[in-house]
mmCIF file with all atom_site columns, C-alpha atoms in Angstrom:
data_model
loop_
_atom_site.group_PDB
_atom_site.id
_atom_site.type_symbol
_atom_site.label_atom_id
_atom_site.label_alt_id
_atom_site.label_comp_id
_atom_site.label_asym_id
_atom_site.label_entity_id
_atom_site.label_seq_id
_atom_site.pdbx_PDB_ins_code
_atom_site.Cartn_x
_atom_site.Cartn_y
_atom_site.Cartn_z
_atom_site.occupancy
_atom_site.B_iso_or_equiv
_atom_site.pdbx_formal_charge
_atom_site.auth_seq_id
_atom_site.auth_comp_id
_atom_site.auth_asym_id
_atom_site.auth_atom_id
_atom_site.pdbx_PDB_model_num
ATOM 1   C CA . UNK L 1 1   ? -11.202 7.269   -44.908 1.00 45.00 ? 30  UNK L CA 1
ATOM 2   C CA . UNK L 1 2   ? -13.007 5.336   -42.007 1.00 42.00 ? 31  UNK L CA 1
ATOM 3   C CA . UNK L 1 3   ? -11.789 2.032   -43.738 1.00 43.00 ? 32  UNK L CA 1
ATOM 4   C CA . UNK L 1 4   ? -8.318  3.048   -44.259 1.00 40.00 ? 33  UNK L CA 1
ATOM 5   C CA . UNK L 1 5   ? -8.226  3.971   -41.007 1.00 43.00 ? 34  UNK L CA 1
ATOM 6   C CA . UNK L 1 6   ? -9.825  0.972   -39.664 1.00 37.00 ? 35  UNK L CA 1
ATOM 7   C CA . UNK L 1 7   ? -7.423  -1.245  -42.066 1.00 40.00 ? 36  UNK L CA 1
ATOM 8   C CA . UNK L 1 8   ? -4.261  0.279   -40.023 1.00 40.00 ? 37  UNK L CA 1
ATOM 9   C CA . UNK L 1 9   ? -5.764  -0.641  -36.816 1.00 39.00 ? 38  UNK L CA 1
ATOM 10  C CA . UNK L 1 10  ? -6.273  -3.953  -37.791 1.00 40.00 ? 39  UNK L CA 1
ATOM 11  C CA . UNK L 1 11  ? -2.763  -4.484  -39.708 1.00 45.00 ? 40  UNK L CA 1
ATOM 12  C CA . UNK L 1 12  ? -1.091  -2.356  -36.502 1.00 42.00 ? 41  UNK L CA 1
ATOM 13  C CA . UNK L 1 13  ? -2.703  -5.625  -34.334 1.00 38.00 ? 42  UNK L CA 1
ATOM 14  C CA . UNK L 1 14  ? -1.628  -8.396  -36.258 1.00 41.00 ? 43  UNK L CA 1
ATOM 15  C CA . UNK L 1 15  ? 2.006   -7.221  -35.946 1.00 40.00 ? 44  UNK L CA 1
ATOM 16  C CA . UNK L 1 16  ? 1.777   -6.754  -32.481 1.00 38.00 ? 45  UNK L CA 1
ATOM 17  C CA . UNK L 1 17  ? -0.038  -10.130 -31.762 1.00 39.00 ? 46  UNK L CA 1
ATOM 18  C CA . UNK L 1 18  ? 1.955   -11.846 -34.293 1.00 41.00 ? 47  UNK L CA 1
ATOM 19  C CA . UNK L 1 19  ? 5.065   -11.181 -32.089 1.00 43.00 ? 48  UNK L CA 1
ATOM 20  C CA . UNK L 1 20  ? 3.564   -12.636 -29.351 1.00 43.00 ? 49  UNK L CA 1
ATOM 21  C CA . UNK L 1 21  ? 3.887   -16.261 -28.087 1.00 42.00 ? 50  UNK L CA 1
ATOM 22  C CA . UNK L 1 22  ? 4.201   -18.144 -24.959 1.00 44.00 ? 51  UNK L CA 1
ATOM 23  C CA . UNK L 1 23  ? 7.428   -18.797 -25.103 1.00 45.00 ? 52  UNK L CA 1
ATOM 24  C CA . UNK L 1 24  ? 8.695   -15.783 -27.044 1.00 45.00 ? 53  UNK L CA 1
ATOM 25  C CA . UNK L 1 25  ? 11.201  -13.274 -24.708 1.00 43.00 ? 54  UNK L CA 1
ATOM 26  C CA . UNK L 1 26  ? 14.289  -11.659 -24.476 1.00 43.00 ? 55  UNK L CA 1
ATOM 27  C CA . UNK L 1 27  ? 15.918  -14.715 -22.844 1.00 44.00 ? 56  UNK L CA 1
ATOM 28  C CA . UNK L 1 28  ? 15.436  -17.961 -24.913 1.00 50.00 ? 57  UNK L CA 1
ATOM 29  C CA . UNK L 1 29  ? 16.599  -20.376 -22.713 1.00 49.00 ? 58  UNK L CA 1
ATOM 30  C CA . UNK L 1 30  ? 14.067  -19.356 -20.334 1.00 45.00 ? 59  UNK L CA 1
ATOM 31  C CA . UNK L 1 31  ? 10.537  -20.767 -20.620 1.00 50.00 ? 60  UNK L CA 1
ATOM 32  C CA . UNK L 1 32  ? 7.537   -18.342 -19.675 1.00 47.00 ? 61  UNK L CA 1
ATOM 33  C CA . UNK L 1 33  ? 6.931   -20.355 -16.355 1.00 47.00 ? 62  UNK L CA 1
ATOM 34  C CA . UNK L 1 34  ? 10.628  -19.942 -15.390 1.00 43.00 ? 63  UNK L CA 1
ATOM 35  C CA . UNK L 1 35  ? 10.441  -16.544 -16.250 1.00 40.00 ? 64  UNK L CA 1
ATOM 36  C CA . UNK L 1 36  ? 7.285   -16.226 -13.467 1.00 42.00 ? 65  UNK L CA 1
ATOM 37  C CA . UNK L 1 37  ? 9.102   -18.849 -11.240 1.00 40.00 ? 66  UNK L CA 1
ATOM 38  C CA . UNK L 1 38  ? 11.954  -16.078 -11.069 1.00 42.00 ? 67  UNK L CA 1
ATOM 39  C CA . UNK L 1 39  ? 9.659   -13.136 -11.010 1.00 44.00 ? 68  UNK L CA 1
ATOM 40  C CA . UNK L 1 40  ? 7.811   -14.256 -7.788  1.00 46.00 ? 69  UNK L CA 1
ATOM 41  C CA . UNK L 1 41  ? 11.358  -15.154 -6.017  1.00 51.00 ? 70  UNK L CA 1
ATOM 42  C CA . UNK L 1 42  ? 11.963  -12.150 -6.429  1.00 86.00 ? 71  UNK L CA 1
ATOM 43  C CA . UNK L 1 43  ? 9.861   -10.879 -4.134  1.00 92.00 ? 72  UNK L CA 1
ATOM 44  C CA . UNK L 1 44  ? 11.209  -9.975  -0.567  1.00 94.00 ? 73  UNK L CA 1
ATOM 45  C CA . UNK L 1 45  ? 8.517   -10.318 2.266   1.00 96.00 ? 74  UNK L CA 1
ATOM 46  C CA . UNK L 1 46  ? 8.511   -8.747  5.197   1.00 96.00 ? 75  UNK L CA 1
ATOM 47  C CA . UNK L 1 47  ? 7.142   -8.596  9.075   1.00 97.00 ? 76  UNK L CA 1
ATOM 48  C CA . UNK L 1 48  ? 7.328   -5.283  11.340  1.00 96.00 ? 77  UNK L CA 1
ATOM 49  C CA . UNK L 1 49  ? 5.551   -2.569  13.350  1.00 97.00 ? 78  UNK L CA 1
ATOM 50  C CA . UNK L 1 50  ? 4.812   0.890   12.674  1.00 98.00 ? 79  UNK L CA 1
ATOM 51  C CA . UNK L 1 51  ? 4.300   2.843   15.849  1.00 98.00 ? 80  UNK L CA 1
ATOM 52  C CA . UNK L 1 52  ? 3.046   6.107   16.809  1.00 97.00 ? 81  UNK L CA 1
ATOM 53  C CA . UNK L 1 53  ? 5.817   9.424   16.839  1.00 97.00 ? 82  UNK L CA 1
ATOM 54  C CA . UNK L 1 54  ? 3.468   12.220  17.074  1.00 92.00 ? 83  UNK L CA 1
ATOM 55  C CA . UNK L 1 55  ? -0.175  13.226  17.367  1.00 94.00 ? 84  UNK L CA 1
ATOM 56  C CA . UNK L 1 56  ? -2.473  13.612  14.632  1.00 94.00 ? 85  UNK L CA 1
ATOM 57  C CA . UNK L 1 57  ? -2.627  17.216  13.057  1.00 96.00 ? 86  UNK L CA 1
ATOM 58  C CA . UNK L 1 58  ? -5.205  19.311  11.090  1.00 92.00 ? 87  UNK L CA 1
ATOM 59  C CA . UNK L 1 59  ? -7.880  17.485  9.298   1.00 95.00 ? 88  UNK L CA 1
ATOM 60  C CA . UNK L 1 60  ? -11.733 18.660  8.323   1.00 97.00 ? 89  UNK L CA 1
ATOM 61  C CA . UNK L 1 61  ? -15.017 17.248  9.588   1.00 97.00 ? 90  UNK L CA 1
ATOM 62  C CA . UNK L 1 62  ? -18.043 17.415  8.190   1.00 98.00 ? 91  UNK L CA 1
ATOM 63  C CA . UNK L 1 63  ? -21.302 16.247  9.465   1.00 97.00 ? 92  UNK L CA 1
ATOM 64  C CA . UNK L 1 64  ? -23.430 14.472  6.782   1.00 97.00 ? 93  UNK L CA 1
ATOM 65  C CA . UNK L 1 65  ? -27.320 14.684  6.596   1.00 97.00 ? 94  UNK L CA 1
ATOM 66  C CA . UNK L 1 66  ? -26.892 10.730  6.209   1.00 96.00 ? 95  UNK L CA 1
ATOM 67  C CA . UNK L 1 67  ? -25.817 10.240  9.810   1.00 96.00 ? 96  UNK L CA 1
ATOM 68  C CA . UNK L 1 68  ? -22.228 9.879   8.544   1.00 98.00 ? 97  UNK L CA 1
ATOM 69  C CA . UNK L 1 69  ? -18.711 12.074  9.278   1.00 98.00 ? 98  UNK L CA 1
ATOM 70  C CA . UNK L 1 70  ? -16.276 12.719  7.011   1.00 98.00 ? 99  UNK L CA 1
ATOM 71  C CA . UNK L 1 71  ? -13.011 13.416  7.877   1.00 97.00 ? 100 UNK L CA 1
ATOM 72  C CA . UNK L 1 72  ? -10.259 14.764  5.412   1.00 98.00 ? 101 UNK L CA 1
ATOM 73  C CA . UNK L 1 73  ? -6.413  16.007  5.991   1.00 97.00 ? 102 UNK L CA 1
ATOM 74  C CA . UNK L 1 74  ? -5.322  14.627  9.268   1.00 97.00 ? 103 UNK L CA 1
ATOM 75  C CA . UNK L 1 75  ? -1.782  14.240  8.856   1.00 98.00 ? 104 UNK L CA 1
ATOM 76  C CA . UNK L 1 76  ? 0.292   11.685  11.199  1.00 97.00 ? 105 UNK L CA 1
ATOM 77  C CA . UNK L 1 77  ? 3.783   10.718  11.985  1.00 98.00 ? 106 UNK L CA 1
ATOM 78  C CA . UNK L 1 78  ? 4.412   6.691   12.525  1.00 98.00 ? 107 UNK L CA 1
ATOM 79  C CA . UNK L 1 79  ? 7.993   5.037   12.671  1.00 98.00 ? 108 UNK L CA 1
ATOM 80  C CA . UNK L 1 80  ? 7.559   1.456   10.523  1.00 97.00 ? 109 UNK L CA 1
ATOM 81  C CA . UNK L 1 81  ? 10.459  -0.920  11.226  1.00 95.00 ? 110 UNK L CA 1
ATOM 82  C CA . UNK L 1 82  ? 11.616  -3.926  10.247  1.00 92.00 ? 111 UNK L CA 1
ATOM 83  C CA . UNK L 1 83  ? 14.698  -6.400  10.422  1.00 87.00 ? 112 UNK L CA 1
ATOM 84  C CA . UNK L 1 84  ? 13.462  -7.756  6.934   1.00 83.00 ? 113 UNK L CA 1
ATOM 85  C CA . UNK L 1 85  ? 14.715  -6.400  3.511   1.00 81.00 ? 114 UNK L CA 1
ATOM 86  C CA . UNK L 1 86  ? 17.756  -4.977  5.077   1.00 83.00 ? 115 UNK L CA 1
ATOM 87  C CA . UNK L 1 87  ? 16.149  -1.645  6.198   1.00 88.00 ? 116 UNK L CA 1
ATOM 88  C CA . UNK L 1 88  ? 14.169  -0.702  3.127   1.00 93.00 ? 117 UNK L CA 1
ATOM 89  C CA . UNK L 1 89  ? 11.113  -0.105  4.526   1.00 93.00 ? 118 UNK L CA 1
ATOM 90  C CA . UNK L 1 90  ? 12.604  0.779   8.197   1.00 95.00 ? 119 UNK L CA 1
ATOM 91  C CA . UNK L 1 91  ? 11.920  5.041   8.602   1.00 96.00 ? 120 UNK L CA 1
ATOM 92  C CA . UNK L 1 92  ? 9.850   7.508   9.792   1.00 97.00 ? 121 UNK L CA 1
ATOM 93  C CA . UNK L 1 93  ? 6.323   7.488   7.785   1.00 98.00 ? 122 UNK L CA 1
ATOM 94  C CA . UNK L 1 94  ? 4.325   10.822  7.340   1.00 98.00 ? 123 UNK L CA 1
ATOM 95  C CA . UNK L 1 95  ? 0.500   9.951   6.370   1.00 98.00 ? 124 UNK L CA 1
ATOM 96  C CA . UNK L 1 96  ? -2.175  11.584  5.690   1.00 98.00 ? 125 UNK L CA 1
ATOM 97  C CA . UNK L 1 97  ? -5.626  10.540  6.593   1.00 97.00 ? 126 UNK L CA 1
ATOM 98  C CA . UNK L 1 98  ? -9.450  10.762  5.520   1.00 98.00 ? 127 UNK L CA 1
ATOM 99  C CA . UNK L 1 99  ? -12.545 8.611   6.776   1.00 98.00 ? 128 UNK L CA 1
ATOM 100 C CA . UNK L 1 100 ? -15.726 8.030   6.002   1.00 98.00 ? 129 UNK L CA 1
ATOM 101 C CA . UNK L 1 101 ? -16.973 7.121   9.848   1.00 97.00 ? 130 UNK L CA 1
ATOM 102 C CA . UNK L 1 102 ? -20.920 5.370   10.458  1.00 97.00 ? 131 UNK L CA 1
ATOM 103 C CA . UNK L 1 103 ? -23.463 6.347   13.220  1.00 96.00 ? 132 UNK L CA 1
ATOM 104 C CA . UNK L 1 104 ? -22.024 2.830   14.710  1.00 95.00 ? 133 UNK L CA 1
ATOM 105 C CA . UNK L 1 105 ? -17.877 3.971   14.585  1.00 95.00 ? 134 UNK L CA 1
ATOM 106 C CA . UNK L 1 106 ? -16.987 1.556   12.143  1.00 97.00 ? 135 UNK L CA 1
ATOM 107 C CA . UNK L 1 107 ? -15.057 4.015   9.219   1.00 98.00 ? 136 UNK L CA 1
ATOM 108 C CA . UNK L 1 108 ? -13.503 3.564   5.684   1.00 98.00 ? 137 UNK L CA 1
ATOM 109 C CA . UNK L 1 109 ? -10.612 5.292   5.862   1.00 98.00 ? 138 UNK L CA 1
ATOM 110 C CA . UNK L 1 110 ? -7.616  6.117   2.562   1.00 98.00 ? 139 UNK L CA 1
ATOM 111 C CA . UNK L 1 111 ? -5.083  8.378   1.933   1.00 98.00 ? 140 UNK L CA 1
ATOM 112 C CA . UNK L 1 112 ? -1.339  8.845   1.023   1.00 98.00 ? 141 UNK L CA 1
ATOM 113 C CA . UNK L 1 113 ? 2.116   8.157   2.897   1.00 98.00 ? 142 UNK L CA 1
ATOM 114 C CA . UNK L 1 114 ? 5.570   8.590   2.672   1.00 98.00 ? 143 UNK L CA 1
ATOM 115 C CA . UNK L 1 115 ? 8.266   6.420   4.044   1.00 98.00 ? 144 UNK L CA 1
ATOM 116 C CA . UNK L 1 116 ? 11.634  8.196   4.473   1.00 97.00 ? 145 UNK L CA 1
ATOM 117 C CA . UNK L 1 117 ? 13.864  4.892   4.956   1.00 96.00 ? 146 UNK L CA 1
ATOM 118 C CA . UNK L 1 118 ? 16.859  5.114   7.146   1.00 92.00 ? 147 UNK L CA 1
ATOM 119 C CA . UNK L 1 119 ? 17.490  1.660   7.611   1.00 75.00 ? 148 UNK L CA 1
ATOM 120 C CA . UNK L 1 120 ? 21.112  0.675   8.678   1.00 77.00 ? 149 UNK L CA 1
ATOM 121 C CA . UNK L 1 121 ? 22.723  0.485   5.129   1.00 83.00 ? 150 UNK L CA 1
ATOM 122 C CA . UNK L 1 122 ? 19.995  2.322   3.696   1.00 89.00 ? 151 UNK L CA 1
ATOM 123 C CA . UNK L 1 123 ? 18.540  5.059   2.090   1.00 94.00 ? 152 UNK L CA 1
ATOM 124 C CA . UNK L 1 124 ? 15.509  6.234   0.063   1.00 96.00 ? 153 UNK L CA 1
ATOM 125 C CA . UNK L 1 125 ? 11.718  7.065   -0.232  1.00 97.00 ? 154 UNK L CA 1
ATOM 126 C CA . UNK L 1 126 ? 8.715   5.401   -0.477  1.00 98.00 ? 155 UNK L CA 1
ATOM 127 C CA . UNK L 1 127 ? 5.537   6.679   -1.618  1.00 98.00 ? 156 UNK L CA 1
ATOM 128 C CA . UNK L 1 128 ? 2.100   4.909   -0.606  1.00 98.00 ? 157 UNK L CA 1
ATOM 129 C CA . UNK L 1 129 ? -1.053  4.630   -1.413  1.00 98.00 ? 158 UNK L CA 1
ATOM 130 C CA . UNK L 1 130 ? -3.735  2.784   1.152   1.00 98.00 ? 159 UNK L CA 1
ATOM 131 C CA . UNK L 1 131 ? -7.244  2.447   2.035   1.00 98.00 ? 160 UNK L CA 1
ATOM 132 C CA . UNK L 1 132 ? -8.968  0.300   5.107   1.00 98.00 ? 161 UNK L CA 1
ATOM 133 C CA . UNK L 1 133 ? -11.466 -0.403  7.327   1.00 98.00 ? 162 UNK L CA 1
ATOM 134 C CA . UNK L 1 134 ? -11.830 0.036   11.414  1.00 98.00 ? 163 UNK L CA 1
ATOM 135 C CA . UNK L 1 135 ? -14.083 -2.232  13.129  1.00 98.00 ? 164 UNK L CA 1
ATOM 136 C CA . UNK L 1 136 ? -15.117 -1.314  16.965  1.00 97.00 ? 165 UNK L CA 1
ATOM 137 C CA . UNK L 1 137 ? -15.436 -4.982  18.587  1.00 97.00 ? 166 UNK L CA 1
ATOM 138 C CA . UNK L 1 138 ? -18.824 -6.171  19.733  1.00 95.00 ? 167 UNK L CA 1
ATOM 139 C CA . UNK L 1 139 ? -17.965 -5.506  23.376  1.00 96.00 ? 168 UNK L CA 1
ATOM 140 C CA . UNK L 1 140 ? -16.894 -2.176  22.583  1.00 94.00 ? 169 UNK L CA 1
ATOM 141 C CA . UNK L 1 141 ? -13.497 -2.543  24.080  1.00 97.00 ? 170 UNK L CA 1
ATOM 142 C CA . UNK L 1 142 ? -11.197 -2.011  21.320  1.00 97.00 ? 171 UNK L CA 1
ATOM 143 C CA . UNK L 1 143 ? -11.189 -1.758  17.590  1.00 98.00 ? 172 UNK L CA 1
ATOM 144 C CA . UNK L 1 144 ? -9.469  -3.288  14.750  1.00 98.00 ? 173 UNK L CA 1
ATOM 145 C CA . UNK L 1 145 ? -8.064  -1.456  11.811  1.00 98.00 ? 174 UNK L CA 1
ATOM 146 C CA . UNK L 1 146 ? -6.720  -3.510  8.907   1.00 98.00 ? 175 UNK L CA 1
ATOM 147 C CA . UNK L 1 147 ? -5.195  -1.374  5.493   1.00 98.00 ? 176 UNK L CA 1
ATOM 148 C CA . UNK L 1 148 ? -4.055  -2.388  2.067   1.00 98.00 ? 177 UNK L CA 1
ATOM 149 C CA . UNK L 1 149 ? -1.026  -0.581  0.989   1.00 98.00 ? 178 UNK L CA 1
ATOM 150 C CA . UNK L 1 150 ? 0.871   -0.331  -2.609  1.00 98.00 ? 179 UNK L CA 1
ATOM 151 C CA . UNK L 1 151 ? 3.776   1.438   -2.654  1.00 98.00 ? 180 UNK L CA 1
ATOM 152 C CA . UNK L 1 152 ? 6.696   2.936   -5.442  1.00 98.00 ? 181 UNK L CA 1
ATOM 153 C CA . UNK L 1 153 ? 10.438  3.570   -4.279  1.00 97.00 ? 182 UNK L CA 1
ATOM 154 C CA . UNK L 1 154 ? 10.819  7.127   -5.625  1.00 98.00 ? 183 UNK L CA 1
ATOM 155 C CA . UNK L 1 155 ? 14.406  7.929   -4.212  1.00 97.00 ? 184 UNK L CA 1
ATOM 156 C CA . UNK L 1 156 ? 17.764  6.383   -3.136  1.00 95.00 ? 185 UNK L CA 1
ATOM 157 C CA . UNK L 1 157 ? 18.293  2.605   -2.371  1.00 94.00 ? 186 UNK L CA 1
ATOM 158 C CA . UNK L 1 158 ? 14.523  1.860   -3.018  1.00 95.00 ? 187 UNK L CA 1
ATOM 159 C CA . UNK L 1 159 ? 14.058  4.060   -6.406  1.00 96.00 ? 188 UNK L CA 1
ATOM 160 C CA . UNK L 1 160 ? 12.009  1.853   -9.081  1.00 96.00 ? 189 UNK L CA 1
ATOM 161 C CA . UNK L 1 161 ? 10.905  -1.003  -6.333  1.00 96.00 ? 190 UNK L CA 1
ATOM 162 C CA . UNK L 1 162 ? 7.443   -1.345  -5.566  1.00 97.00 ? 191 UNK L CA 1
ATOM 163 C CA . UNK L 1 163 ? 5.655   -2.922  -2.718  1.00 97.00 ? 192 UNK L CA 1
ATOM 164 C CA . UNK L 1 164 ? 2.837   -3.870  -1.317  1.00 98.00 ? 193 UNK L CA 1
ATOM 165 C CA . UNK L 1 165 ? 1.876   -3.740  2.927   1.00 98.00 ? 194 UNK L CA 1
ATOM 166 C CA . UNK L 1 166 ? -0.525  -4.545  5.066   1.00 98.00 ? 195 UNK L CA 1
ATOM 167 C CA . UNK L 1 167 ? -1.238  -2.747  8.485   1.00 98.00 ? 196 UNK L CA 1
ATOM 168 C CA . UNK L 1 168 ? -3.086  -4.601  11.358  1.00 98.00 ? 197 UNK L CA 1
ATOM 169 C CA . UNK L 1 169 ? -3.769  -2.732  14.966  1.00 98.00 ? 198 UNK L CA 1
ATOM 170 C CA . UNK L 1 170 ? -5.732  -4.431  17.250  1.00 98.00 ? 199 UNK L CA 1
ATOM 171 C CA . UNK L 1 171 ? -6.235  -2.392  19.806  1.00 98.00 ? 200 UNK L CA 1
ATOM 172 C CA . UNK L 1 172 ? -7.943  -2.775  22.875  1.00 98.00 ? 201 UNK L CA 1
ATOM 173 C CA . UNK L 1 173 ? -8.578  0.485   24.771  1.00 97.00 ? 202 UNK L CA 1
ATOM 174 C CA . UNK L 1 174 ? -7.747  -0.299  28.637  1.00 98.00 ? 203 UNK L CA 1
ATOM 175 C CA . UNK L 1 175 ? -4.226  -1.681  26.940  1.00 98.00 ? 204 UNK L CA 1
ATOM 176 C CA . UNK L 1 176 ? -2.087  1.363   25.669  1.00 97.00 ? 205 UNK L CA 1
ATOM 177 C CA . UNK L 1 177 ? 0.518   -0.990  24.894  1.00 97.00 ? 206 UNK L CA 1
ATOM 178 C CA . UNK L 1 178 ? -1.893  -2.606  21.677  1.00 98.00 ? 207 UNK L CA 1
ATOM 179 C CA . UNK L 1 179 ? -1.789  0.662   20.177  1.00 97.00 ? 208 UNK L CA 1
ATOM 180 C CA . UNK L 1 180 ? 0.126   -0.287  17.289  1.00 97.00 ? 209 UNK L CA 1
ATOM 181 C CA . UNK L 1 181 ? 0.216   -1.565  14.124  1.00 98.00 ? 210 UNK L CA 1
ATOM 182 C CA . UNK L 1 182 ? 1.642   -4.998  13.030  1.00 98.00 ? 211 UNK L CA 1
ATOM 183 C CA . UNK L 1 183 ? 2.757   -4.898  9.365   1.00 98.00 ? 212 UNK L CA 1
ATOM 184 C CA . UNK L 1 184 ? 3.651   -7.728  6.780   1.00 97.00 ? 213 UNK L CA 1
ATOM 185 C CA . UNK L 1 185 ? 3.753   -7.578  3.060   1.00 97.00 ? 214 UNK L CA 1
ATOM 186 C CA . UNK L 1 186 ? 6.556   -7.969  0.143   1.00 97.00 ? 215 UNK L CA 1
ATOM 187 C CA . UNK L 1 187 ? 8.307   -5.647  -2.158  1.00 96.00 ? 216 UNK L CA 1
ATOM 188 C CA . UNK L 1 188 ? 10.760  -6.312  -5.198  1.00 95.00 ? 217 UNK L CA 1
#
């Protein structure tokens, strides 16, 4: 039974495998490096800001024996915009927040978002997932934050798109105005 079994395996492979070549696809006249030539066109980059539209809410914190603080469920409105990709990733942005913060400040952080775009000829949702790092400067007069994003359009204009950000705030404490983040990335 084990051999018949393992026979099937093997037999299911070599039809798979044998329909595989390097140029083999669903549009002939296309070679495979076209085919990734047009695939990375494709993607749309972008530049932007996502500033603050509320204070933080909620959130748990627990003192580790370790010297550490965990933080979990703070919950944050931001407004991302962007005169890229013709306001798909323009909207209010709902996240929600944990950390992992040292005896020094520095912090992991990671959580979820949602993007509700309301660009100017636009409509949709994004969902996000993202993790980071904060980094107090040496002179301990600011701190830099700098998170990874991936995101999925799951409604409207942006349904089936994916994406992926990055968010940059530099901020330097006696300068309210740096409280902010810069973002860039691409989605297609």
């Amino acid at each position: 039974m084990k051999r018949t079994n393992l026979m099937f395996l093997v037999i299911g492979l070599a039809i798979i495998f044998s329909g595989c070549s390097k140029d083999n696809s669903l549009a002939p006249e296309l070679s495979q490096s076209d085919q990734e030539t047009f695939l990375k066109a494709s993607k749309i980059p972008f530049t932007g800001t996502s500033m603050p539209a509320g204070l933080p809410i909620g959130g748990d914190t627990t003192f580790l024996p370790n010297g550490k603080t965990l933080i979990t469920g703070v919950t944050v409105e931001w407004y991302d915009h962007s005169d890229s990709c013709a306001g798909m990733i323009t909207g209010s942005s709902y996240w929600t927040a944990n950390s992992l913060t040292d005896p020094d400040g520095s912090a992991k952080m990671w959580g979820k978002a949602d993007i509700i775009v309301d660009g100017e000829n636009c409509s949709g949702k994004w969902e996000l997932s993202w993790h980071g790092y904060l980094t107090l400067y040496e002179d301990g007069s600011g701190l830099e934050i700098i998170c990874d994003a991936n995101g999925t359009g799951k409604e409207g204009d942006v349904k089936g798109m994916v994406g992926k950000w990055t968010y940059t705030m530099n901020y330097v404490f006696s300068d309210p105005t740096t409280f902010f983040y810069a973002t860039d990335g691409y989605i297609k």
